[in-house]
Amino acid sequence: MSHPLPWQPGAGPQGEGPGAGGPGVAGPAELPVDGAEPAGPAVALWRVALRRFFTNPWAVGGLLVLLFFIGVAVAAPWIAPHPPEKIDLLNVDAPPSPDHPLGTDGIGRDILSRLIYGSRVSLVVGFAVAAGTMLLGSLVGALAGYFGGWVDTVLMRLIDVMLSFPSLFLNILVLAIFGSDFKYLISILVLTSWMGVARLVRGQFLQLREMQYVEAARAIGTPAWEIIVHHLLRNATAPLIVNATLMIGGAILAESALSFLGLGVQPPQTSWGQMLNNAQEYMLTNPMLAVYPGACIFLTVLAVNFVGDGIRDALDPRQKERIGRGMRLAARAAVAFGRRHAGELEARGGEAR
């Protein structure tokens, strides 16, 4: 007697159900429709991960803060009270007022408007650098991990050479030579940040390429690029998503540091790092000029890190358990070491007496 297939809706023990064609025989209504495959375990896993993410209050709070800054950046032309480059020499270093809610800077520009427009530049740099880093790093790591051999050796030595140079030094050198154009800023941040992603993808591919489904795909003549994209890279998306969220915060900090040094975004464009650079001269007389952009950078990067940690815990809850268990073991070892050390000191003191 035939048993009903799992996707046969309403099939009973005898294969009976709507549209059944007899005992154990699937009727027309029970056959799957082309393009309408039943939800597989991967979809269920992503749903479970989403539920885990939204039960994490820190991750949800970080997501709300990040969405707030994104909304401010998108709505900047409509919510900013003044143009960010507008200079009002009659209101230099003005205190907060209805017309200037956060006051003005040393040349009369509205601080709130500059913060709002600065969010656009900082967030665009963060997301663009993260996307470019993921693409370049995934490409290099996929080639190294899948093909191995001399391809892996050459690419890994290239990564070692890139990592031997301080990234901040390379950023300053390239921007000093080619200028502080916006596209150069994003390009150099991508070119100095992809190595960690490449190593991550390579490690994932070295594990996945020996799986049976990959061997089966090779055996039936599936092209290498299709195996890389559809079989290997798809199964390495979880750590890549976590790494991408953390890359956003790192890119925002890097842009802020370069703008603070005068090598990032140049006027009339505004960024939070540029506002910090302009506030150096007024640290003693008007420290709030540095506090406002610094607080925005701090909150944005903290929110991105909370989101990244939440995604990591949602996709791999066992890692959180391992970290917690490791911290507990380390604490116990530290307590045991302290007790043993204290006992030795007491014994030495008794011998001295």
CSV table of N, CA and C in Angstrom, one decimal, residues 241-315:
chain,number,residue,atom,x,y,z
A,241,ILE,N,25.4,38.5,6.8
A,241,ILE,CA,24.4,39.5,7.2
A,241,ILE,C,24.9,40.1,8.5
A,242,VAL,N,25.4,39.3,9.5
A,242,VAL,CA,25.9,39.8,10.8
A,242,VAL,C,27.1,40.7,10.5
A,243,ASN,N,28.0,40.3,9.7
A,243,ASN,CA,29.2,41.1,9.4
A,243,ASN,C,28.8,42.4,8.7
A,244,ALA,N,27.8,42.4,7.8
A,244,ALA,CA,27.4,43.6,7.1
A,244,ALA,C,26.9,44.7,8.0
A,245,THR,N,26.1,44.2,9.0
A,245,THR,CA,25.6,45.2,10.0
A,245,THR,C,26.7,45.9,10.8
A,246,LEU,N,27.7,45.1,11.2
A,246,LEU,CA,28.8,45.6,11.9
A,246,LEU,C,29.7,46.5,11.1
A,247,MET,N,29.7,46.2,9.8
A,247,MET,CA,30.5,47.0,8.8
A,247,MET,C,30.0,48.4,8.7
A,248,ILE,N,28.6,48.6,8.8
A,248,ILE,CA,28.0,49.9,8.7
A,248,ILE,C,28.6,50.8,9.8
A,249,GLY,N,28.6,50.3,11.0
A,249,GLY,CA,29.1,51.1,12.1
A,249,GLY,C,30.6,51.5,11.9
A,250,GLY,N,31.4,50.5,11.5
A,250,GLY,CA,32.8,50.8,11.3
A,250,GLY,C,33.0,51.8,10.2
A,251,ALA,N,32.2,51.8,9.1
A,251,ALA,CA,32.3,52.7,8.0
A,251,ALA,C,32.0,54.1,8.5
A,252,ILE,N,30.9,54.2,9.3
A,252,ILE,CA,30.5,55.6,9.8
A,252,ILE,C,31.6,56.1,10.7
A,253,LEU,N,32.2,55.3,11.5
A,253,LEU,CA,33.3,55.8,12.4
A,253,LEU,C,34.5,56.2,11.5
A,254,ALA,N,34.8,55.4,10.5
A,254,ALA,CA,36.0,55.7,9.6
A,254,ALA,C,35.7,57.0,8.9
A,255,GLU,N,34.5,57.2,8.4
A,255,GLU,CA,34.2,58.5,7.7
A,255,GLU,C,34.3,59.7,8.6
A,256,SER,N,33.8,59.5,9.9
A,256,SER,CA,33.9,60.5,10.9
A,256,SER,C,35.3,60.9,11.2
A,257,ALA,N,36.2,59.9,11.3
A,257,ALA,CA,37.6,60.1,11.6
A,257,ALA,C,38.3,60.9,10.5
A,258,LEU,N,38.0,60.5,9.3
A,258,LEU,CA,38.7,61.1,8.1
A,258,LEU,C,38.2,62.6,8.0
A,259,SER,N,36.9,62.8,8.2
A,259,SER,CA,36.3,64.1,8.1
A,259,SER,C,36.9,65.0,9.3
A,260,PHE,N,37.1,64.4,10.4
A,260,PHE,CA,37.6,65.1,11.6
A,260,PHE,C,39.0,65.6,11.2
A,261,LEU,N,39.8,64.8,10.5
A,261,LEU,CA,41.1,65.1,10.1
A,261,LEU,C,41.1,66.1,8.8
A,262,GLY,N,40.0,66.4,8.3
A,262,GLY,CA,39.9,67.3,7.2
A,262,GLY,C,40.0,66.6,5.8
A,263,LEU,N,40.0,65.3,5.8
A,263,LEU,CA,40.2,64.5,4.6
A,263,LEU,C,38.9,63.8,4.1
A,264,GLY,N,37.8,64.0,4.8
A,264,GLY,CA,36.6,63.4,4.4
A,264,GLY,C,35.7,64.3,3.5
A,265,VAL,N,34.5,64.4,3.9
A,265,VAL,CA,33.5,65.2,3.2
A,265,VAL,C,33.9,66.7,3.3
A,266,GLN,N,33.8,67.4,2.2
A,266,GLN,CA,34.2,68.8,2.2
A,266,GLN,C,33.0,69.7,2.0
A,267,PRO,N,33.0,70.9,2.5
A,267,PRO,CA,31.9,71.9,2.3
A,267,PRO,C,31.7,72.1,0.8
A,268,PRO,N,30.4,72.3,0.4
A,268,PRO,CA,29.2,72.6,1.2
A,268,PRO,C,28.5,71.4,1.8
A,269,GLN,N,29.0,70.2,1.5
A,269,GLN,CA,28.4,69.0,2.1
A,269,GLN,C,28.7,69.0,3.6
A,270,THR,N,27.8,68.3,4.3
A,270,THR,CA,27.9,68.3,5.8
A,270,THR,C,27.8,66.8,6.2
A,271,SER,N,28.7,66.5,7.2
A,271,SER,CA,28.7,65.2,7.8
A,271,SER,C,29.0,65.4,9.3
A,272,TRP,N,28.7,64.4,10.1
A,272,TRP,CA,28.9,64.5,11.5
A,272,TRP,C,30.4,64.7,11.8
A,273,GLY,N,31.2,63.9,11.1
A,273,GLY,CA,32.7,64.1,11.3
A,273,GLY,C,33.2,65.5,11.0
A,274,GLN,N,32.7,66.1,9.9
A,274,GLN,CA,33.0,67.4,9.5
A,274,GLN,C,32.6,68.4,10.6
A,275,MET,N,31.4,68.2,11.2
A,275,MET,CA,31.0,69.1,12.3
A,275,MET,C,31.9,69.0,13.5
A,276,LEU,N,32.4,67.8,13.8
A,276,LEU,CA,33.4,67.6,14.9
A,276,LEU,C,34.7,68.4,14.5
A,277,ASN,N,35.1,68.3,13.3
A,277,ASN,CA,36.3,69.1,12.9
A,277,ASN,C,36.1,70.6,13.1
A,278,ASN,N,34.9,71.1,12.7
A,278,ASN,CA,34.7,72.5,12.8
A,278,ASN,C,34.5,72.9,14.3
A,279,ALA,N,34.2,72.0,15.2
A,279,ALA,CA,34.0,72.3,16.6
A,279,ALA,C,35.3,72.4,17.4
A,280,GLN,N,36.4,72.0,16.8
A,280,GLN,CA,37.7,72.0,17.5
A,280,GLN,C,38.0,73.4,18.1
A,281,GLU,N,37.8,74.4,17.3
A,281,GLU,CA,38.1,75.7,17.8
A,281,GLU,C,37.3,76.3,18.9
A,282,TYR,N,36.1,75.6,19.1
A,282,TYR,CA,35.1,76.2,20.1
A,282,TYR,C,34.9,75.2,21.2
A,283,MET,N,35.9,74.3,21.5
A,283,MET,CA,35.7,73.3,22.5
A,283,MET,C,35.5,73.9,23.9
A,284,LEU,N,36.2,75.0,24.2
A,284,LEU,CA,36.2,75.6,25.5
A,284,LEU,C,35.0,76.6,25.6
A,285,THR,N,34.7,77.3,24.5
A,285,THR,CA,33.7,78.3,24.5
A,285,THR,C,32.3,77.8,24.3
A,286,ASN,N,32.2,76.8,23.4
A,286,ASN,CA,30.9,76.2,23.1
A,286,ASN,C,31.0,74.7,22.8
A,287,PRO,N,31.2,73.9,23.9
A,287,PRO,CA,31.4,72.5,23.7
A,287,PRO,C,30.3,71.7,23.1
A,288,MET,N,29.1,72.3,23.1
A,288,MET,CA,27.9,71.6,22.5
A,288,MET,C,28.0,71.4,21.0
A,289,LEU,N,28.9,72.2,20.4
A,289,LEU,CA,29.1,72.0,18.9
A,289,LEU,C,29.7,70.7,18.7
A,290,ALA,N,30.5,70.1,19.6
A,290,ALA,CA,31.0,68.8,19.4
A,290,ALA,C,30.2,67.7,20.0
A,291,VAL,N,29.4,68.1,21.1
A,291,VAL,CA,28.5,67.1,21.7
A,291,VAL,C,27.4,66.5,20.8
A,292,TYR,N,26.8,67.4,20.1
A,292,TYR,CA,25.7,67.0,19.2
A,292,TYR,C,26.1,66.0,18.2
A,293,PRO,N,27.1,66.3,17.3
A,293,PRO,CA,27.4,65.3,16.3
A,293,PRO,C,28.0,64.1,16.9
A,294,GLY,N,28.8,64.2,18.0
A,294,GLY,CA,29.4,63.1,18.7
A,294,GLY,C,28.3,62.2,19.2
A,295,ALA,N,27.2,62.7,19.8
A,295,ALA,CA,26.1,61.9,20.3
A,295,ALA,C,25.4,61.2,19.1
A,296,CYS,N,25.2,61.8,18.0
A,296,CYS,CA,24.6,61.2,16.8
A,296,CYS,C,25.5,60.0,16.4
A,297,ILE,N,26.8,60.2,16.3
A,297,ILE,CA,27.7,59.1,15.9
A,297,ILE,C,27.6,58.0,16.9
A,298,PHE,N,27.6,58.3,18.1
A,298,PHE,CA,27.6,57.3,19.2
A,298,PHE,C,26.3,56.5,19.1
A,299,LEU,N,25.1,57.2,19.0
A,299,LEU,CA,23.9,56.5,19.0
A,299,LEU,C,23.7,55.6,17.8
A,300,THR,N,24.1,56.1,16.6
A,300,THR,CA,24.0,55.4,15.4
A,300,THR,C,24.8,54.1,15.4
A,301,VAL,N,26.1,54.2,15.8
A,301,VAL,CA,27.0,53.1,15.8
A,301,VAL,C,26.5,52.1,16.9
A,302,LEU,N,26.1,52.6,18.0
A,302,LEU,CA,25.6,51.7,19.1
A,302,LEU,C,24.3,50.9,18.6
A,303,ALA,N,23.4,51.6,17.9
A,303,ALA,CA,22.2,51.0,17.4
A,303,ALA,C,22.6,49.9,16.3
A,304,VAL,N,23.5,50.2,15.5
A,304,VAL,CA,23.9,49.2,14.5
A,304,VAL,C,24.5,48.0,15.1
A,305,ASN,N,25.3,48.2,16.1
A,305,ASN,CA,26.0,47.1,16.8
A,305,ASN,C,24.9,46.2,17.6
A,306,PHE,N,23.9,46.9,18.2
A,306,PHE,CA,22.8,46.1,18.8
A,306,PHE,C,22.1,45.3,17.8
A,307,VAL,N,21.8,45.9,16.6
A,307,VAL,CA,21.1,45.1,15.6
A,307,VAL,C,22.0,43.9,15.1
A,308,GLY,N,23.3,44.2,14.9
A,308,GLY,CA,24.1,43.1,14.5
A,308,GLY,C,24.2,42.0,15.5
A,309,ASP,N,24.3,42.3,16.8
A,309,ASP,CA,24.3,41.3,17.9
A,309,ASP,C,23.0,40.6,17.9
A,310,GLY,N,21.9,41.3,17.7
A,310,GLY,CA,20.6,40.6,17.7
A,310,GLY,C,20.4,39.7,16.6
A,311,ILE,N,20.9,40.0,15.4
A,311,ILE,CA,20.9,39.1,14.2
A,311,ILE,C,21.7,37.9,14.5
A,312,ARG,N,22.9,38.1,15.0
A,312,ARG,CA,23.8,37.0,15.3
A,312,ARG,C,23.2,36.0,16.3
A,313,ASP,N,22.6,36.5,17.4
A,313,ASP,CA,21.9,35.7,18.4
A,313,ASP,C,20.7,35.0,17.8
A,314,ALA,N,20.0,35.6,16.9
A,314,ALA,CA,18.8,35.0,16.3
A,314,ALA,C,19.2,33.9,15.3
A,315,LEU,N,20.3,34.1,14.6
A,315,LEU,CA,20.7,33.1,13.6
A,315,LEU,C,21.5,32.0,14.2
